[in-house]
Short mmCIF file of C-alpha atoms and ligand atoms in Angstrom, two decimals:
data_model
loop_
_atom_site.label_atom_id
_atom_site.label_comp_id
_atom_site.label_asym_id
_atom_site.label_seq_id
_atom_site.Cartn_x
_atom_site.Cartn_y
_atom_site.Cartn_z
CA MET K 894 87.76 10.68 132.60
CA ILE K 895 85.85 11.06 129.35
CA ALA K 896 82.30 12.39 129.55
CA ASP K 897 80.14 9.88 127.64
CA PRO K 898 79.56 11.34 124.18
CA ARG K 899 76.12 11.71 122.69
CA TRP K 900 75.99 9.46 119.62
CA HIS K 901 73.73 10.43 116.74
CA ARG K 902 73.70 7.48 114.34
CA PHE K 903 72.09 7.57 110.88
CA ALA K 904 71.45 4.99 108.15
CA THR K 905 72.99 7.12 105.39
CA PRO K 906 75.31 10.12 105.00
CA GLU K 907 72.41 12.01 103.41
CA GLN K 908 70.18 11.54 106.44
CA LEU K 909 73.08 12.57 108.67
CA ALA K 910 73.75 15.73 106.67
CA ASP K 911 70.12 16.82 106.81
CA ARG K 912 69.67 16.25 110.55
CA PHE K 913 73.15 17.53 111.48
CA ALA K 914 72.52 20.73 109.52
CA GLY K 915 69.17 21.21 111.28
CA ASP K 916 70.69 20.64 114.72
CA MET K 917 73.57 23.05 114.08
CA ALA K 918 71.21 25.65 112.62
CA ASP K 919 69.07 25.44 115.76
CA PHE K 920 72.13 25.85 117.98
CA LEU K 921 73.36 28.85 115.98
CA LYS K 922 69.90 30.48 116.27
CA ILE K 923 70.01 30.01 120.06
CA ALA K 924 73.51 31.53 120.21
CA ILE K 925 72.39 34.53 118.15
CA SER K 926 69.31 35.02 120.31
CA GLN K 927 71.47 34.92 123.45
CA ARG K 928 74.45 37.06 122.39
CA GLY K 929 73.49 38.71 119.13
CA GLN K 930 76.00 36.73 117.08
CA ALA K 931 77.45 33.26 116.62
CA LEU K 932 80.90 31.87 115.87
CA LEU K 933 81.09 28.64 113.89
CA ALA K 934 84.34 26.72 113.32
CA VAL K 935 84.23 23.95 110.74
CA SER K 936 86.67 21.31 109.56
CA GLY K 937 87.62 20.57 106.00
CA GLY K 938 88.46 17.32 104.29
CA THR K 939 86.17 15.10 102.25
CA THR K 940 83.41 14.42 104.77
CA PRO K 941 81.62 17.73 105.44
CA ALA K 942 80.55 18.94 101.94
CA ALA K 943 77.02 17.50 102.07
CA PHE K 944 76.53 18.84 105.61
CA PHE K 945 77.78 22.27 104.47
CA ARG K 946 75.35 22.35 101.55
CA ALA K 947 72.44 21.33 103.80
CA LEU K 948 73.35 23.94 106.43
CA SER K 949 73.67 26.66 103.78
CA THR K 950 69.96 26.36 102.97
CA HIS K 951 68.74 27.01 106.52
CA ASP K 952 66.99 30.27 107.25
CA LEU K 953 68.83 32.01 110.10
CA PRO K 954 70.42 35.47 110.62
CA TRP K 955 73.55 34.54 108.69
CA THR K 956 74.86 38.12 108.81
CA ASP K 957 75.32 37.52 112.55
CA VAL K 958 77.36 34.35 111.98
CA THR K 959 81.14 34.26 111.52
CA VAL K 960 82.59 31.10 110.00
CA VAL K 961 86.21 30.09 110.71
CA PRO K 962 88.12 27.01 109.48
CA VAL K 963 89.19 24.66 112.29
CA ASP K 964 92.36 24.20 110.30
CA GLU K 965 93.77 25.04 106.89
CA ARG K 966 96.28 23.71 104.45
CA PHE K 967 98.97 26.32 103.66
CA VAL K 968 97.99 26.49 100.00
CA PRO K 969 96.42 29.26 97.87
CA THR K 970 92.67 29.54 98.20
CA THR K 971 92.43 28.56 94.52
CA SER K 972 93.88 25.13 95.32
CA GLU K 973 91.63 22.05 95.43
CA ARG K 974 93.35 21.33 98.76
CA SER K 975 92.13 24.58 100.31
CA ASN K 976 89.59 24.26 103.13
CA GLU K 977 88.66 27.90 102.55
CA LYS K 978 87.76 27.00 98.96
CA LEU K 979 85.69 24.02 100.21
CA ILE K 980 83.85 26.23 102.71
CA ARG K 981 83.25 29.07 100.23
CA GLN K 982 81.94 26.67 97.55
CA ASN K 983 79.73 24.53 99.81
CA LEU K 984 78.80 26.46 102.95
CA LEU K 985 79.01 30.18 102.10
CA VAL K 986 76.36 29.80 99.40
CA ASN K 987 72.55 30.02 99.30
CA LYS K 988 71.25 31.69 102.48
CA ALA K 989 74.62 31.25 104.21
CA ALA K 990 76.31 33.41 101.57
CA ALA K 991 75.54 36.34 103.91
CA ALA K 992 77.75 34.93 106.68
CA ARG K 993 81.07 36.52 107.62
CA PHE K 994 84.27 34.52 107.16
CA THR K 995 87.59 34.75 108.99
CA PRO K 996 90.31 32.88 107.07
CA LEU K 997 93.30 31.14 108.54
CA TYR K 998 95.21 31.22 105.25
CA HIS K 999 97.09 34.40 104.39
CA ASP K 1000 99.03 34.88 101.15
CA VAL K 1001 102.46 35.40 102.72
CA ALA K 1002 105.71 33.56 102.06
CA ASP K 1003 106.26 32.25 105.57
CA ILE K 1004 103.62 30.12 107.32
CA SER K 1005 104.70 31.49 110.69
CA ASP K 1006 103.66 34.95 109.48
CA ALA K 1007 100.33 33.51 108.33
CA ALA K 1008 99.87 31.92 111.76
CA LYS K 1009 100.54 35.25 113.47
CA LEU K 1010 97.99 37.03 111.25
CA ALA K 1011 95.40 34.29 111.76
CA ASP K 1012 96.03 34.20 115.50
CA ARG K 1013 95.44 37.95 115.71
CA ALA K 1014 92.24 37.71 113.65
CA VAL K 1015 90.84 34.84 115.74
CA THR K 1016 91.82 36.56 118.98
CA ASP K 1017 89.89 39.65 117.83
CA LEU K 1018 86.70 37.60 117.41
CA PRO K 1019 84.06 37.64 120.19
CA LEU K 1020 85.23 34.25 121.52
CA PRO K 1021 84.35 31.56 122.56
CA PHE K 1022 83.10 29.67 119.53
CA ASP K 1023 79.49 28.66 119.78
CA VAL K 1024 79.85 25.61 117.56
CA VAL K 1025 82.95 23.64 116.58
CA VAL K 1026 82.59 20.87 113.99
CA LEU K 1027 85.48 18.43 114.01
CA GLY K 1028 86.37 15.59 111.66
CA MET K 1029 88.76 12.74 112.31
CA GLY K 1030 91.34 11.08 110.14
CA GLY K 1031 92.00 7.36 109.99
CA ASP K 1032 95.07 7.93 112.19
CA GLY K 1033 92.98 9.54 114.91
CA HIS K 1034 94.00 13.11 114.06
CA THR K 1035 91.52 15.94 114.31
CA ALA K 1036 91.96 19.55 113.26
CA SER K 1037 95.64 19.48 112.23
CA PHE K 1038 96.71 17.61 115.35
CA PHE K 1039 98.72 14.94 113.59
CA PRO K 1040 100.31 12.13 115.66
CA ASP K 1041 103.64 12.57 113.82
CA SER K 1042 103.72 16.37 114.07
CA PRO K 1043 106.69 17.89 115.95
CA GLU K 1044 104.31 20.70 116.98
CA LEU K 1045 101.62 18.33 118.33
CA THR K 1046 102.44 18.93 122.02
CA GLY K 1047 102.02 22.68 121.62
CA ALA K 1048 98.84 22.36 119.59
CA ILE K 1049 97.05 20.06 122.09
CA ASP K 1050 98.39 21.81 125.18
CA PRO K 1051 95.25 22.63 127.22
CA ALA K 1052 97.08 25.79 128.35
CA ALA K 1053 98.22 26.85 124.84
CA SER K 1054 98.45 30.65 124.75
CA HIS K 1055 97.97 30.97 120.99
CA HIS K 1056 94.65 30.39 119.24
CA VAL K 1057 96.33 29.47 115.94
CA LEU K 1058 99.58 27.60 115.34
CA ALA K 1059 101.54 26.61 112.25
CA VAL K 1060 102.17 22.88 112.24
CA THR K 1061 103.90 20.36 109.98
CA ALA K 1062 103.71 16.60 109.83
CA PRO K 1063 105.20 13.95 107.54
CA SER K 1064 101.68 12.47 107.26
CA ALA K 1065 100.15 15.80 106.21
CA ASP K 1066 100.39 16.68 102.51
CA GLU K 1067 101.32 20.30 103.26
CA PRO K 1068 102.11 22.58 106.20
CA ARG K 1069 99.01 23.47 108.17
CA LEU K 1070 97.46 26.25 110.21
CA THR K 1071 95.30 24.98 113.06
CA LEU K 1072 93.16 26.25 115.88
CA THR K 1073 94.66 24.99 119.12
CA LEU K 1074 93.00 22.73 121.66
CA PRO K 1075 91.88 25.33 124.23
CA VAL K 1076 90.02 27.49 121.73
CA LEU K 1077 88.25 24.41 120.38
CA LEU K 1078 87.37 23.15 123.87
CA SER K 1079 85.91 26.49 124.95
CA ALA K 1080 83.10 26.12 122.39
CA GLY K 1081 79.49 25.90 123.49
CA LEU K 1082 79.05 22.75 121.43
CA ILE K 1083 81.67 20.40 119.96
CA ALA K 1084 80.35 18.06 117.27
CA LEU K 1085 82.43 15.31 115.70
CA HIS K 1086 81.29 14.32 112.20
CA ILE K 1087 82.66 10.99 111.01
CA GLU K 1088 81.48 8.44 108.49
CA GLY K 1089 82.31 4.78 107.90
CA ALA K 1090 82.79 1.63 109.93
CA GLU K 1091 86.54 2.10 110.22
CA LYS K 1092 86.29 5.50 111.91
CA HIS K 1093 83.49 4.23 114.16
CA SER K 1094 85.68 1.39 115.32
CA LEU K 1095 88.69 3.67 115.81
CA LEU K 1096 86.65 6.07 117.91
CA GLU K 1097 85.28 3.26 120.07
CA THR K 1098 88.89 2.23 120.71
CA VAL K 1099 89.93 5.77 121.64
CA LEU K 1100 86.90 6.20 123.89
CA ALA K 1101 87.96 3.08 125.76
CA GLU K 1102 91.62 4.13 126.01
CA PRO K 1103 92.49 7.68 124.89
CA HIS K 1104 96.13 8.22 123.82
CA PRO K 1105 96.31 11.96 122.94
CA ARG K 1106 99.75 11.68 121.44
CA GLU K 1107 98.97 8.53 119.42
CA LYS K 1108 95.33 9.44 118.63
CA PRO K 1109 95.00 13.21 119.06
CA ILE K 1110 91.20 13.05 119.00
CA GLY K 1111 91.77 11.63 122.48
CA ALA K 1112 93.05 15.03 123.66
CA VAL K 1113 89.68 16.54 122.76
CA LEU K 1114 87.75 13.73 124.41
CA LEU K 1115 89.87 13.82 127.56
CA HIS K 1116 89.86 17.58 128.10
CA ALA K 1117 86.37 18.48 126.89
CA ALA K 1118 84.41 19.88 129.82
CA LYS K 1119 81.15 18.55 128.34
CA PRO K 1120 80.15 15.56 126.22
CA LEU K 1121 80.86 15.67 122.50
CA ASP K 1122 78.02 15.16 120.03
CA ILE K 1123 79.13 12.48 117.57
CA TYR K 1124 77.34 12.32 114.24
CA TRP K 1125 77.98 9.06 112.41
CA ALA K 1126 76.67 7.15 109.41
CA PRO K 1127 78.09 4.19 107.46
CA LYS K 1128 79.67 5.02 104.13
CA LYS K 1129 77.66 4.25 101.02
CA GLY K 1130 77.70 0.53 100.38
CA GLU K 1131 78.81 -0.44 103.88
O1 6PG B 657 91.95 19.83 106.78
C1 6PG B 657 91.50 18.72 107.08
O2 6PG B 657 91.74 17.69 106.45
C2 6PG B 657 90.54 18.60 108.24
O3 6PG B 657 90.28 19.65 108.94
C3 6PG B 657 90.88 17.36 109.01
O4 6PG B 657 91.02 17.44 110.36
C4 6PG B 657 89.77 16.40 108.65
O5 6PG B 657 88.63 16.65 109.45
C5 6PG B 657 90.21 14.98 108.81
O6 6PG B 657 91.44 14.81 108.11
C6 6PG B 657 89.16 14.04 108.20
O7 6PG B 657 89.17 14.25 106.83
P1 6PG B 657 88.17 13.44 105.88
O8 6PG B 657 86.80 14.00 106.13
O9 6PG B 657 88.68 13.75 104.49
O10 6PG B 657 88.27 11.99 106.25
#
């Protein structure tokens, strides 16, 4: 049974970015006040850049915050496809430049070695995450849980023993490293940031009938112990 999500709807992506950044900054401040530090996992892709830039300007004890990618393309951090590059250029700037960062990408030949290194680094963090920010693709994937991935079952296994897995998928442009479902679900707050009418409609469909293997966002919705916060705005011109 899915816990009814909390929808936060905005007229424009700019208004969403400003309010979303303020809400996440407030939650990170609470986490820091309660446990002296905060763990923030963020997704990549094309949607979050404005939110990252807005969050980077907020005044909070960034030296007590560790930022981790929810998932990563197995590409050098100089690549335009790199989520680490996106995060470093848009979030780890301004006041947030003082934050710590734990990468998933490691410059090794074999992605399974990178996954092992990333899994060890994430395991060594003071888990659970305080905030996880997810995106969603038009096929209903989130993180790197792709419907056509042979590793999907392992990645969305609620009892997965690893925190990071290497995954591949014909629909993904490159091999990926992804946090697994349990480590995402253990977060204090899970926010889903999507924009556009198409994604809104897709999510409404999944909320009505979750198919974790067809629409992997459904695995998050089904197994989340608390409601997700969904931040949505129409795309420009919609
Ligand atoms: O590495 C990635 O691409 C993301 O982590 C991925 O899960 C993303 O959130 C969705 O693919 C949505 O991407 P867009 O924001 O580009 O639509």
